[in-house]
Amino acid sequence: MVEIFHTTLSGEAATESFAAALAPLIKPGDLLALSGDLGTGKTTFARAFIRAFCRVSDLEVPSPTFTLVQIYSAADGTDVYHSDLYRLKGPDDIEDLGLDDERETTVLLVEWPDRMPADWWRNALKIAFTHVPDGADASRNLEVSADNVDWQERLVGRIGPQ
Ligand SMILES: Nc1ncnc2c1ncn2[C@@H]1O[C@H](COP(=O)(O)OP(=O)(O)OP(=O)(O)O)[C@@H](O)[C@H]1O
Ligand SMILES: [Mg+2]
C-alpha cells in the first residue's frame, strides 16, 4: 500500500473542494474506491466530484443506495458510473450491474468497494473517510492511498490537503 496523503476535512465544504480539485486529474479507466462507515461523506464526495468532472454545478446526483448504479455523461463523452454496493445481495449480483462494461473508457466511483471481487479494484485510487473520534460532527479524516505507485506519481504535488 502506498499512502498518497491524509488530512482532516473540517466540514462538507472541505470534502467538496477536495473532490473538485481531484476531478481534473482523473481520466477514463480510473476507479475511485470510496470507503468508510455510513454517513462519513462518500456520496457527498461523489456528488461534488461528478459535478466538477461533468462541469455542471447543479447536476442532480442522487445517492445510488437503491438503484445501485447511476450513470452520468461528461461533455467530452466520458461516462461516469457512480455505484453503491452496500445493498448488493451477493457476489453474483455484481455482474448484473455492468460496472465492468467499457471499463477502459469510463470513470467508476464505488461506495462500499469491499463488496467487489478484490481483483476488480486492485488498481483503484483508495479514498477512505472516517469519523473523527471525539471530533466535531462535521470533521472527517481522509486517507488517500493506492496499491501501486502509478497513482502516487500522478497525484503527488498536484493534490494535497485542502
Ligand atoms: N466533512 C464532511 N464531509 C462530508 N460530509 C459531511 C462532513 N461533515 C458532515 N457531513 C455530513 O455527513 C453526511 C454524509 O452523508 P453521505 O451520504 O455523503 O455519507 P455516505 O458515506 O455516502 O453514507 P452511506 O454509506 O450511507 O452511503 C451528510 O449529511 C453531510 O452533510
Ligand atoms: Mg453514500
Short mmCIF file of N, CA and C and ligand atoms in Angstrom, two decimals:
data_model
loop_
_atom_site.label_atom_id
_atom_site.label_comp_id
_atom_site.label_asym_id
_atom_site.label_seq_id
_atom_site.Cartn_x
_atom_site.Cartn_y
_atom_site.Cartn_z
N MET A 1 0.85 -1.20 0.00
CA MET A 1 0.00 0.00 0.00
C MET A 1 0.88 1.25 0.00
N VAL A 2 0.55 2.19 -0.85
CA VAL A 2 1.30 3.43 -0.94
C VAL A 2 0.41 4.55 -0.43
N GLU A 3 0.81 5.21 0.64
CA GLU A 3 -0.01 6.33 1.10
C GLU A 3 0.29 7.56 0.24
N ILE A 4 -0.73 8.24 -0.18
CA ILE A 4 -0.52 9.43 -1.02
C ILE A 4 -0.65 10.69 -0.16
N PHE A 5 -1.70 10.78 0.63
CA PHE A 5 -1.75 11.81 1.66
C PHE A 5 -2.92 11.56 2.60
N HIS A 6 -2.90 12.24 3.73
CA HIS A 6 -4.06 12.20 4.61
C HIS A 6 -4.26 13.59 5.20
N THR A 7 -5.51 13.84 5.55
CA THR A 7 -5.83 15.15 6.10
C THR A 7 -7.12 15.04 6.90
N THR A 8 -7.48 16.12 7.54
CA THR A 8 -8.80 16.19 8.17
C THR A 8 -9.64 17.20 7.40
N LEU A 9 -10.82 16.76 6.99
CA LEU A 9 -11.75 17.62 6.27
C LEU A 9 -12.65 18.25 7.33
N SER A 10 -12.62 19.57 7.40
CA SER A 10 -13.27 20.23 8.54
C SER A 10 -14.79 20.35 8.40
N GLY A 11 -15.31 20.06 7.23
CA GLY A 11 -16.76 20.15 7.03
C GLY A 11 -17.08 19.71 5.61
N GLU A 12 -18.39 19.70 5.31
CA GLU A 12 -18.83 19.25 3.99
C GLU A 12 -18.15 20.03 2.86
N ALA A 13 -17.97 21.34 3.07
CA ALA A 13 -17.37 22.17 2.02
C ALA A 13 -15.93 21.74 1.73
N ALA A 14 -15.21 21.29 2.74
CA ALA A 14 -13.83 20.83 2.54
C ALA A 14 -13.81 19.53 1.73
N THR A 15 -14.78 18.66 1.99
CA THR A 15 -14.90 17.42 1.22
C THR A 15 -15.21 17.75 -0.24
N GLU A 16 -16.09 18.73 -0.44
CA GLU A 16 -16.47 19.11 -1.80
C GLU A 16 -15.30 19.76 -2.53
N SER A 17 -14.50 20.56 -1.85
CA SER A 17 -13.40 21.18 -2.59
C SER A 17 -12.29 20.19 -2.88
N PHE A 18 -12.10 19.20 -2.01
CA PHE A 18 -11.15 18.13 -2.33
C PHE A 18 -11.61 17.39 -3.58
N ALA A 19 -12.90 17.06 -3.66
CA ALA A 19 -13.44 16.34 -4.82
C ALA A 19 -13.26 17.16 -6.10
N ALA A 20 -13.53 18.46 -6.01
CA ALA A 20 -13.43 19.32 -7.19
C ALA A 20 -11.97 19.47 -7.64
N ALA A 21 -11.05 19.44 -6.68
CA ALA A 21 -9.62 19.55 -7.03
C ALA A 21 -9.10 18.26 -7.66
N LEU A 22 -9.68 17.14 -7.24
CA LEU A 22 -9.22 15.85 -7.79
C LEU A 22 -9.76 15.62 -9.21
N ALA A 23 -10.97 16.11 -9.47
CA ALA A 23 -11.66 15.79 -10.74
C ALA A 23 -10.81 16.01 -12.00
N PRO A 24 -10.08 17.14 -12.13
CA PRO A 24 -9.32 17.34 -13.37
C PRO A 24 -8.16 16.36 -13.55
N LEU A 25 -7.82 15.64 -12.49
CA LEU A 25 -6.68 14.71 -12.55
C LEU A 25 -7.12 13.28 -12.89
N ILE A 26 -8.43 13.10 -13.05
CA ILE A 26 -8.97 11.76 -13.26
C ILE A 26 -9.32 11.56 -14.72
N LYS A 27 -9.02 10.34 -15.22
CA LYS A 27 -9.23 10.08 -16.64
C LYS A 27 -9.94 8.74 -16.87
N PRO A 28 -10.44 8.52 -18.08
CA PRO A 28 -11.15 7.27 -18.37
C PRO A 28 -10.31 6.05 -17.98
N GLY A 29 -10.98 5.06 -17.42
CA GLY A 29 -10.29 3.85 -16.95
C GLY A 29 -10.02 3.88 -15.45
N ASP A 30 -10.11 5.08 -14.84
CA ASP A 30 -9.81 5.20 -13.41
C ASP A 30 -10.99 4.72 -12.56
N LEU A 31 -10.63 4.11 -11.44
CA LEU A 31 -11.63 3.67 -10.47
C LEU A 31 -11.31 4.31 -9.13
N LEU A 32 -12.28 4.99 -8.55
CA LEU A 32 -12.11 5.59 -7.22
C LEU A 32 -12.91 4.77 -6.23
N ALA A 33 -12.22 4.16 -5.28
CA ALA A 33 -12.86 3.32 -4.28
C ALA A 33 -13.10 4.15 -3.03
N LEU A 34 -14.38 4.40 -2.74
CA LEU A 34 -14.75 5.29 -1.63
C LEU A 34 -15.20 4.45 -0.45
N SER A 35 -14.36 4.36 0.56
CA SER A 35 -14.75 3.53 1.69
C SER A 35 -14.95 4.36 2.94
N GLY A 36 -15.64 3.78 3.90
CA GLY A 36 -15.94 4.47 5.15
C GLY A 36 -17.32 4.07 5.64
N ASP A 37 -17.54 4.25 6.93
CA ASP A 37 -18.82 3.87 7.53
C ASP A 37 -19.97 4.71 6.97
N LEU A 38 -21.17 4.32 7.31
CA LEU A 38 -22.37 5.07 6.93
C LEU A 38 -22.22 6.54 7.35
N GLY A 39 -22.55 7.43 6.45
CA GLY A 39 -22.57 8.85 6.80
C GLY A 39 -21.21 9.52 6.93
N THR A 40 -20.17 8.90 6.39
CA THR A 40 -18.85 9.54 6.51
C THR A 40 -18.57 10.51 5.36
N GLY A 41 -19.38 10.50 4.29
CA GLY A 41 -19.20 11.50 3.25
C GLY A 41 -18.89 10.97 1.86
N LYS A 42 -19.08 9.67 1.64
CA LYS A 42 -18.75 9.09 0.33
C LYS A 42 -19.61 9.68 -0.78
N THR A 43 -20.93 9.77 -0.52
CA THR A 43 -21.82 10.33 -1.54
C THR A 43 -21.60 11.83 -1.70
N THR A 44 -21.33 12.50 -0.59
CA THR A 44 -21.04 13.94 -0.65
C THR A 44 -19.83 14.19 -1.56
N PHE A 45 -18.79 13.37 -1.38
CA PHE A 45 -17.60 13.46 -2.23
C PHE A 45 -17.99 13.17 -3.69
N ALA A 46 -18.71 12.07 -3.91
CA ALA A 46 -19.04 11.65 -5.28
C ALA A 46 -19.86 12.72 -6.00
N ARG A 47 -20.81 13.33 -5.29
CA ARG A 47 -21.66 14.35 -5.90
C ARG A 47 -20.82 15.54 -6.37
N ALA A 48 -19.92 16.01 -5.52
CA ALA A 48 -19.08 17.16 -5.88
C ALA A 48 -18.10 16.77 -7.00
N PHE A 49 -17.59 15.54 -6.94
CA PHE A 49 -16.68 15.07 -7.98
C PHE A 49 -17.39 15.05 -9.33
N ILE A 50 -18.59 14.46 -9.37
CA ILE A 50 -19.32 14.30 -10.64
C ILE A 50 -19.70 15.67 -11.21
N ARG A 51 -20.12 16.57 -10.34
CA ARG A 51 -20.46 17.93 -10.81
C ARG A 51 -19.24 18.61 -11.41
N ALA A 52 -18.09 18.44 -10.78
CA ALA A 52 -16.86 19.07 -11.29
C ALA A 52 -16.41 18.38 -12.57
N PHE A 53 -16.45 17.06 -12.58
CA PHE A 53 -15.98 16.30 -13.74
C PHE A 53 -16.85 16.58 -14.96
N CYS A 54 -18.17 16.67 -14.74
CA CYS A 54 -19.10 16.93 -15.84
C CYS A 54 -19.28 18.43 -16.10
N ARG A 55 -18.68 19.25 -15.24
CA ARG A 55 -18.75 20.71 -15.35
C ARG A 55 -20.19 21.23 -15.38
N VAL A 56 -21.02 20.63 -14.53
CA VAL A 56 -22.40 21.11 -14.37
C VAL A 56 -22.62 21.26 -12.87
N SER A 57 -22.58 22.52 -12.39
CA SER A 57 -22.51 22.73 -10.94
C SER A 57 -23.79 22.35 -10.21
N ASP A 58 -24.94 22.34 -10.93
CA ASP A 58 -26.18 21.98 -10.24
C ASP A 58 -26.71 20.62 -10.68
N LEU A 59 -25.83 19.80 -11.24
CA LEU A 59 -26.25 18.46 -11.70
C LEU A 59 -26.86 17.67 -10.55
N GLU A 60 -28.00 17.05 -10.82
CA GLU A 60 -28.68 16.21 -9.83
C GLU A 60 -27.89 14.92 -9.67
N VAL A 61 -27.39 14.65 -8.47
CA VAL A 61 -26.63 13.42 -8.23
C VAL A 61 -27.21 12.72 -6.99
N PRO A 62 -28.25 11.91 -7.21
CA PRO A 62 -28.85 11.21 -6.06
C PRO A 62 -27.94 10.09 -5.58
N SER A 63 -28.12 9.70 -4.33
CA SER A 63 -27.35 8.56 -3.83
C SER A 63 -27.80 7.30 -4.55
N PRO A 64 -26.87 6.48 -5.01
CA PRO A 64 -27.27 5.23 -5.68
C PRO A 64 -27.59 4.10 -4.71
N THR A 65 -28.00 4.45 -3.50
CA THR A 65 -28.28 3.44 -2.47
C THR A 65 -29.24 2.36 -2.98
N PHE A 66 -30.32 2.79 -3.66
CA PHE A 66 -31.34 1.82 -4.07
C PHE A 66 -31.19 1.38 -5.52
N THR A 67 -30.76 2.30 -6.39
CA THR A 67 -30.59 1.93 -7.80
C THR A 67 -29.29 1.14 -8.00
N LEU A 68 -28.39 1.23 -7.05
CA LEU A 68 -27.05 0.60 -7.04
C LEU A 68 -26.06 1.24 -8.01
N VAL A 69 -26.57 1.73 -9.16
CA VAL A 69 -25.64 2.45 -10.05
C VAL A 69 -26.38 3.57 -10.77
N GLN A 70 -25.72 4.71 -10.91
CA GLN A 70 -26.23 5.85 -11.67
C GLN A 70 -25.13 6.21 -12.67
N ILE A 71 -25.53 6.61 -13.88
CA ILE A 71 -24.54 6.91 -14.92
C ILE A 71 -24.70 8.36 -15.39
N TYR A 72 -23.59 9.05 -15.52
CA TYR A 72 -23.56 10.46 -15.95
C TYR A 72 -22.65 10.56 -17.17
N SER A 73 -22.90 11.56 -18.02
CA SER A 73 -22.02 11.76 -19.17
C SER A 73 -21.36 13.13 -19.09
N ALA A 74 -20.05 13.15 -19.18
CA ALA A 74 -19.32 14.41 -19.24
C ALA A 74 -19.41 14.96 -20.65
N ALA A 75 -19.11 16.25 -20.80
CA ALA A 75 -19.24 16.90 -22.10
C ALA A 75 -18.35 16.24 -23.16
N ASP A 76 -17.21 15.69 -22.76
CA ASP A 76 -16.32 15.05 -23.74
C ASP A 76 -16.77 13.63 -24.09
N GLY A 77 -17.92 13.21 -23.52
CA GLY A 77 -18.45 11.89 -23.85
C GLY A 77 -18.06 10.79 -22.87
N THR A 78 -17.18 11.11 -21.92
CA THR A 78 -16.79 10.09 -20.93
C THR A 78 -17.97 9.82 -19.99
N ASP A 79 -18.31 8.55 -19.83
CA ASP A 79 -19.35 8.20 -18.87
C ASP A 79 -18.74 8.02 -17.48
N VAL A 80 -19.46 8.51 -16.47
CA VAL A 80 -19.06 8.33 -15.08
C VAL A 80 -20.10 7.44 -14.42
N TYR A 81 -19.66 6.31 -13.90
CA TYR A 81 -20.54 5.39 -13.18
C TYR A 81 -20.36 5.64 -11.69
N HIS A 82 -21.48 5.83 -10.98
CA HIS A 82 -21.44 6.02 -9.52
C HIS A 82 -22.25 4.89 -8.91
N SER A 83 -21.59 4.05 -8.14
CA SER A 83 -22.25 2.87 -7.60
C SER A 83 -22.14 2.80 -6.09
N ASP A 84 -23.14 2.22 -5.46
CA ASP A 84 -23.13 1.99 -4.01
C ASP A 84 -23.49 0.51 -3.82
N LEU A 85 -22.53 -0.25 -3.35
CA LEU A 85 -22.70 -1.72 -3.29
C LEU A 85 -23.20 -2.21 -1.94
N TYR A 86 -23.61 -1.28 -1.06
CA TYR A 86 -24.00 -1.67 0.29
C TYR A 86 -25.12 -2.71 0.28
N ARG A 87 -26.07 -2.54 -0.64
CA ARG A 87 -27.23 -3.43 -0.66
C ARG A 87 -27.08 -4.60 -1.62
N LEU A 88 -25.89 -4.79 -2.11
CA LEU A 88 -25.66 -5.92 -3.01
C LEU A 88 -25.97 -7.22 -2.27
N LYS A 89 -26.74 -8.11 -2.92
CA LYS A 89 -27.15 -9.33 -2.23
C LYS A 89 -26.00 -10.35 -2.12
N GLY A 90 -25.22 -10.47 -3.18
CA GLY A 90 -24.13 -11.46 -3.14
C GLY A 90 -23.18 -11.17 -4.28
N PRO A 91 -22.05 -11.86 -4.30
CA PRO A 91 -21.03 -11.57 -5.31
C PRO A 91 -21.51 -11.75 -6.75
N ASP A 92 -22.52 -12.64 -6.96
CA ASP A 92 -23.00 -12.87 -8.33
C ASP A 92 -23.75 -11.66 -8.86
N ASP A 93 -24.44 -10.93 -7.96
CA ASP A 93 -25.25 -9.77 -8.36
C ASP A 93 -24.43 -8.70 -9.06
N ILE A 94 -23.17 -8.62 -8.71
CA ILE A 94 -22.34 -7.53 -9.22
C ILE A 94 -22.19 -7.61 -10.73
N GLU A 95 -22.22 -8.81 -11.27
CA GLU A 95 -22.08 -8.98 -12.72
C GLU A 95 -23.21 -8.24 -13.44
N ASP A 96 -24.42 -8.26 -12.85
CA ASP A 96 -25.60 -7.66 -13.49
C ASP A 96 -25.55 -6.14 -13.54
N LEU A 97 -24.73 -5.54 -12.69
CA LEU A 97 -24.70 -4.08 -12.65
C LEU A 97 -23.97 -3.46 -13.83
N GLY A 98 -23.14 -4.23 -14.49
CA GLY A 98 -22.44 -3.73 -15.68
C GLY A 98 -21.30 -2.78 -15.37
N LEU A 99 -20.79 -2.81 -14.15
CA LEU A 99 -19.70 -1.88 -13.79
C LEU A 99 -18.44 -2.12 -14.62
N ASP A 100 -18.32 -3.35 -15.09
CA ASP A 100 -17.14 -3.73 -15.84
C ASP A 100 -17.25 -3.37 -17.33
N ASP A 101 -18.48 -2.93 -17.74
CA ASP A 101 -18.68 -2.58 -19.15
C ASP A 101 -17.81 -1.39 -19.52
N GLU A 102 -17.15 -1.46 -20.63
CA GLU A 102 -16.40 -0.31 -21.14
C GLU A 102 -15.44 0.25 -20.08
N ARG A 103 -14.89 -0.62 -19.25
CA ARG A 103 -14.07 -0.17 -18.11
C ARG A 103 -12.92 0.77 -18.53
N GLU A 104 -12.36 0.54 -19.70
CA GLU A 104 -11.22 1.36 -20.14
C GLU A 104 -11.63 2.78 -20.53
N THR A 105 -12.94 2.97 -20.81
CA THR A 105 -13.35 4.28 -21.31
C THR A 105 -14.26 5.04 -20.35
N THR A 106 -14.50 4.46 -19.17
CA THR A 106 -15.37 5.13 -18.20
C THR A 106 -14.62 5.42 -16.91
N VAL A 107 -15.18 6.33 -16.12
CA VAL A 107 -14.67 6.59 -14.77
C VAL A 107 -15.67 5.93 -13.82
N LEU A 108 -15.15 5.20 -12.84
CA LEU A 108 -16.02 4.47 -11.92
C LEU A 108 -15.76 4.89 -10.48
N LEU A 109 -16.83 5.32 -9.80
CA LEU A 109 -16.77 5.66 -8.38
C LEU A 109 -17.59 4.61 -7.63
N VAL A 110 -17.00 3.95 -6.66
CA VAL A 110 -17.70 2.88 -5.96
C VAL A 110 -17.70 3.11 -4.45
N GLU A 111 -18.91 3.21 -3.88
CA GLU A 111 -19.03 3.22 -2.42
C GLU A 111 -19.15 1.76 -1.97
N TRP A 112 -18.57 1.42 -0.83
CA TRP A 112 -18.52 0.05 -0.32
C TRP A 112 -17.81 -0.88 -1.31
N PRO A 113 -16.60 -0.51 -1.73
CA PRO A 113 -15.87 -1.30 -2.74
C PRO A 113 -15.48 -2.68 -2.24
N ASP A 114 -15.46 -2.87 -0.90
CA ASP A 114 -15.09 -4.20 -0.38
C ASP A 114 -16.11 -5.28 -0.75
N ARG A 115 -17.28 -4.86 -1.29
CA ARG A 115 -18.27 -5.83 -1.79
C ARG A 115 -17.89 -6.33 -3.19
N MET A 116 -16.85 -5.75 -3.79
CA MET A 116 -16.43 -6.18 -5.13
C MET A 116 -15.36 -7.25 -5.01
N PRO A 117 -15.23 -8.10 -6.04
CA PRO A 117 -14.09 -9.02 -6.04
C PRO A 117 -12.79 -8.21 -5.96
N ALA A 118 -11.84 -8.71 -5.18
CA ALA A 118 -10.60 -7.94 -4.93
C ALA A 118 -9.88 -7.52 -6.21
N ASP A 119 -9.89 -8.40 -7.21
CA ASP A 119 -9.11 -8.06 -8.41
C ASP A 119 -9.77 -6.96 -9.24
N TRP A 120 -11.03 -6.65 -8.96
CA TRP A 120 -11.70 -5.56 -9.69
C TRP A 120 -11.16 -4.20 -9.30
N TRP A 121 -10.70 -4.08 -8.05
CA TRP A 121 -10.30 -2.73 -7.62
C TRP A 121 -8.85 -2.66 -7.18
N ARG A 122 -8.07 -3.60 -7.69
CA ARG A 122 -6.65 -3.63 -7.35
C ARG A 122 -5.94 -2.33 -7.75
N ASN A 123 -6.32 -1.76 -8.88
CA ASN A 123 -5.63 -0.55 -9.36
C ASN A 123 -6.37 0.74 -8.99
N ALA A 124 -7.29 0.63 -8.05
CA ALA A 124 -8.10 1.81 -7.69
C ALA A 124 -7.30 2.84 -6.91
N LEU A 125 -7.76 4.08 -7.01
CA LEU A 125 -7.34 5.10 -6.03
C LEU A 125 -8.27 4.91 -4.84
N LYS A 126 -7.68 4.68 -3.68
CA LYS A 126 -8.48 4.37 -2.49
C LYS A 126 -8.64 5.61 -1.63
N ILE A 127 -9.89 5.99 -1.45
CA ILE A 127 -10.21 7.21 -0.70
C ILE A 127 -11.06 6.77 0.49
N ALA A 128 -10.49 6.89 1.68
CA ALA A 128 -11.16 6.35 2.87
C ALA A 128 -11.54 7.48 3.83
N PHE A 129 -12.80 7.49 4.22
CA PHE A 129 -13.33 8.51 5.14
C PHE A 129 -13.60 7.86 6.50
N THR A 130 -13.24 8.55 7.56
CA THR A 130 -13.59 8.07 8.90
C THR A 130 -14.08 9.23 9.75
N HIS A 131 -15.00 8.92 10.64
CA HIS A 131 -15.42 9.91 11.62
C HIS A 131 -14.23 10.23 12.51
N VAL A 132 -14.11 11.46 12.94
CA VAL A 132 -13.03 11.83 13.84
C VAL A 132 -13.48 11.51 15.27
N PRO A 133 -12.77 10.60 15.94
CA PRO A 133 -13.21 10.27 17.30
C PRO A 133 -13.19 11.51 18.17
N ASP A 134 -14.26 11.76 18.85
CA ASP A 134 -14.38 12.92 19.75
C ASP A 134 -14.20 14.26 19.03
N GLY A 135 -14.26 14.21 17.68
CA GLY A 135 -14.07 15.45 16.93
C GLY A 135 -15.41 16.15 16.72
N ALA A 136 -15.35 17.27 16.04
CA ALA A 136 -16.59 17.98 15.71
C ALA A 136 -17.40 17.10 14.76
N ASP A 137 -18.74 17.22 14.81
CA ASP A 137 -19.60 16.38 13.98
C ASP A 137 -19.29 16.50 12.50
N ALA A 138 -18.81 17.67 12.10
CA ALA A 138 -18.59 17.89 10.67
C ALA A 138 -17.17 17.57 10.22
N SER A 139 -16.35 17.00 11.09
CA SER A 139 -14.98 16.65 10.69
C SER A 139 -14.89 15.20 10.25
N ARG A 140 -14.09 14.98 9.22
CA ARG A 140 -13.85 13.62 8.76
C ARG A 140 -12.36 13.48 8.49
N ASN A 141 -11.80 12.34 8.88
CA ASN A 141 -10.43 12.05 8.47
C ASN A 141 -10.47 11.45 7.07
N LEU A 142 -9.50 11.84 6.26
CA LEU A 142 -9.42 11.37 4.88
C LEU A 142 -8.06 10.73 4.67
N GLU A 143 -8.06 9.56 4.07
CA GLU A 143 -6.79 8.90 3.71
C GLU A 143 -6.85 8.51 2.26
N VAL A 144 -5.86 8.94 1.50
CA VAL A 144 -5.81 8.61 0.07
C VAL A 144 -4.60 7.71 -0.14
N SER A 145 -4.85 6.54 -0.75
CA SER A 145 -3.76 5.58 -0.94
C SER A 145 -4.02 4.77 -2.20
N ALA A 146 -3.06 3.93 -2.55
CA ALA A 146 -3.19 3.06 -3.71
C ALA A 146 -2.30 1.85 -3.49
N ASP A 147 -2.53 0.81 -4.27
CA ASP A 147 -1.67 -0.37 -4.15
C ASP A 147 -0.50 -0.33 -5.12
N ASN A 148 -0.48 0.66 -6.00
CA ASN A 148 0.66 0.75 -6.91
C ASN A 148 1.14 2.19 -6.99
N VAL A 149 2.36 2.35 -7.44
CA VAL A 149 2.97 3.68 -7.41
C VAL A 149 2.48 4.61 -8.51
N ASP A 150 1.76 4.06 -9.47
CA ASP A 150 1.28 4.90 -10.58
C ASP A 150 0.47 6.09 -10.07
N TRP A 151 -0.43 5.80 -9.12
CA TRP A 151 -1.28 6.87 -8.59
C TRP A 151 -0.44 7.90 -7.85
N GLN A 152 0.54 7.42 -7.11
CA GLN A 152 1.39 8.35 -6.36
C GLN A 152 2.09 9.30 -7.34
N GLU A 153 2.63 8.72 -8.41
CA GLU A 153 3.33 9.55 -9.41
C GLU A 153 2.38 10.55 -10.05
N ARG A 154 1.14 10.15 -10.25
CA ARG A 154 0.18 11.06 -10.88
C ARG A 154 -0.28 12.18 -9.95
N LEU A 155 -0.38 11.88 -8.65
CA LEU A 155 -1.06 12.84 -7.76
C LEU A 155 -0.14 13.66 -6.86
N VAL A 156 1.00 13.10 -6.50
CA VAL A 156 1.83 13.83 -5.53
C VAL A 156 2.27 15.17 -6.13
N GLY A 157 2.08 16.21 -5.37
CA GLY A 157 2.43 17.56 -5.81
C GLY A 157 1.31 18.24 -6.57
N ARG A 158 0.30 17.45 -6.97
CA ARG A 158 -0.82 18.04 -7.72
C ARG A 158 -2.06 18.16 -6.85
N ILE A 159 -2.11 17.33 -5.82
CA ILE A 159 -3.26 17.41 -4.91
C ILE A 159 -2.73 17.16 -3.50
N GLY A 160 -3.35 17.80 -2.55
CA GLY A 160 -2.89 17.61 -1.18
C GLY A 160 -3.98 18.01 -0.23
N PRO A 161 -3.64 18.13 1.03
CA PRO A 161 -4.63 18.55 2.00
C PRO A 161 -5.29 19.86 1.59
N GLN A 162 -6.60 19.89 1.71
CA GLN A 162 -7.35 21.11 1.32
C GLN A 162 -7.38 22.11 2.46
N1 LIG B 1 -16.58 16.80 6.44
C1 LIG B 1 -17.69 16.24 5.91
N2 LIG B 1 -17.65 15.65 4.70
C2 LIG B 1 -18.76 15.08 4.19
N3 LIG B 1 -19.97 15.04 4.77
C3 LIG B 1 -20.06 15.62 6.00
C4 LIG B 1 -18.94 16.23 6.59
N4 LIG B 1 -19.33 16.70 7.79
C5 LIG B 1 -20.63 16.40 7.92
N5 LIG B 1 -21.09 15.77 6.84
C6 LIG B 1 -22.47 15.28 6.71
O1 LIG B 1 -22.41 13.86 6.80
C7 LIG B 1 -23.33 13.28 5.90
C8 LIG B 1 -22.58 12.41 4.90
O2 LIG B 1 -23.53 11.73 4.13
P1 LIG B 1 -23.16 10.90 2.84
O3 LIG B 1 -24.45 10.47 2.26
O4 LIG B 1 -22.21 11.65 2.00
O5 LIG B 1 -22.42 9.65 3.51
P2 LIG B 1 -22.04 8.23 2.87
O6 LIG B 1 -20.66 7.95 3.34
O7 LIG B 1 -22.29 8.25 1.42
O8 LIG B 1 -23.05 7.23 3.61
P3 LIG B 1 -23.66 5.84 3.09
O9 LIG B 1 -22.69 4.75 3.48
O10 LIG B 1 -24.93 5.72 3.86
O11 LIG B 1 -23.87 5.90 1.61
C9 LIG B 1 -24.09 14.42 5.23
O12 LIG B 1 -25.27 14.65 5.95
C10 LIG B 1 -23.13 15.60 5.38
O13 LIG B 1 -23.79 16.82 5.44
MG MG B 2 -23.50 7.08 0.19
#
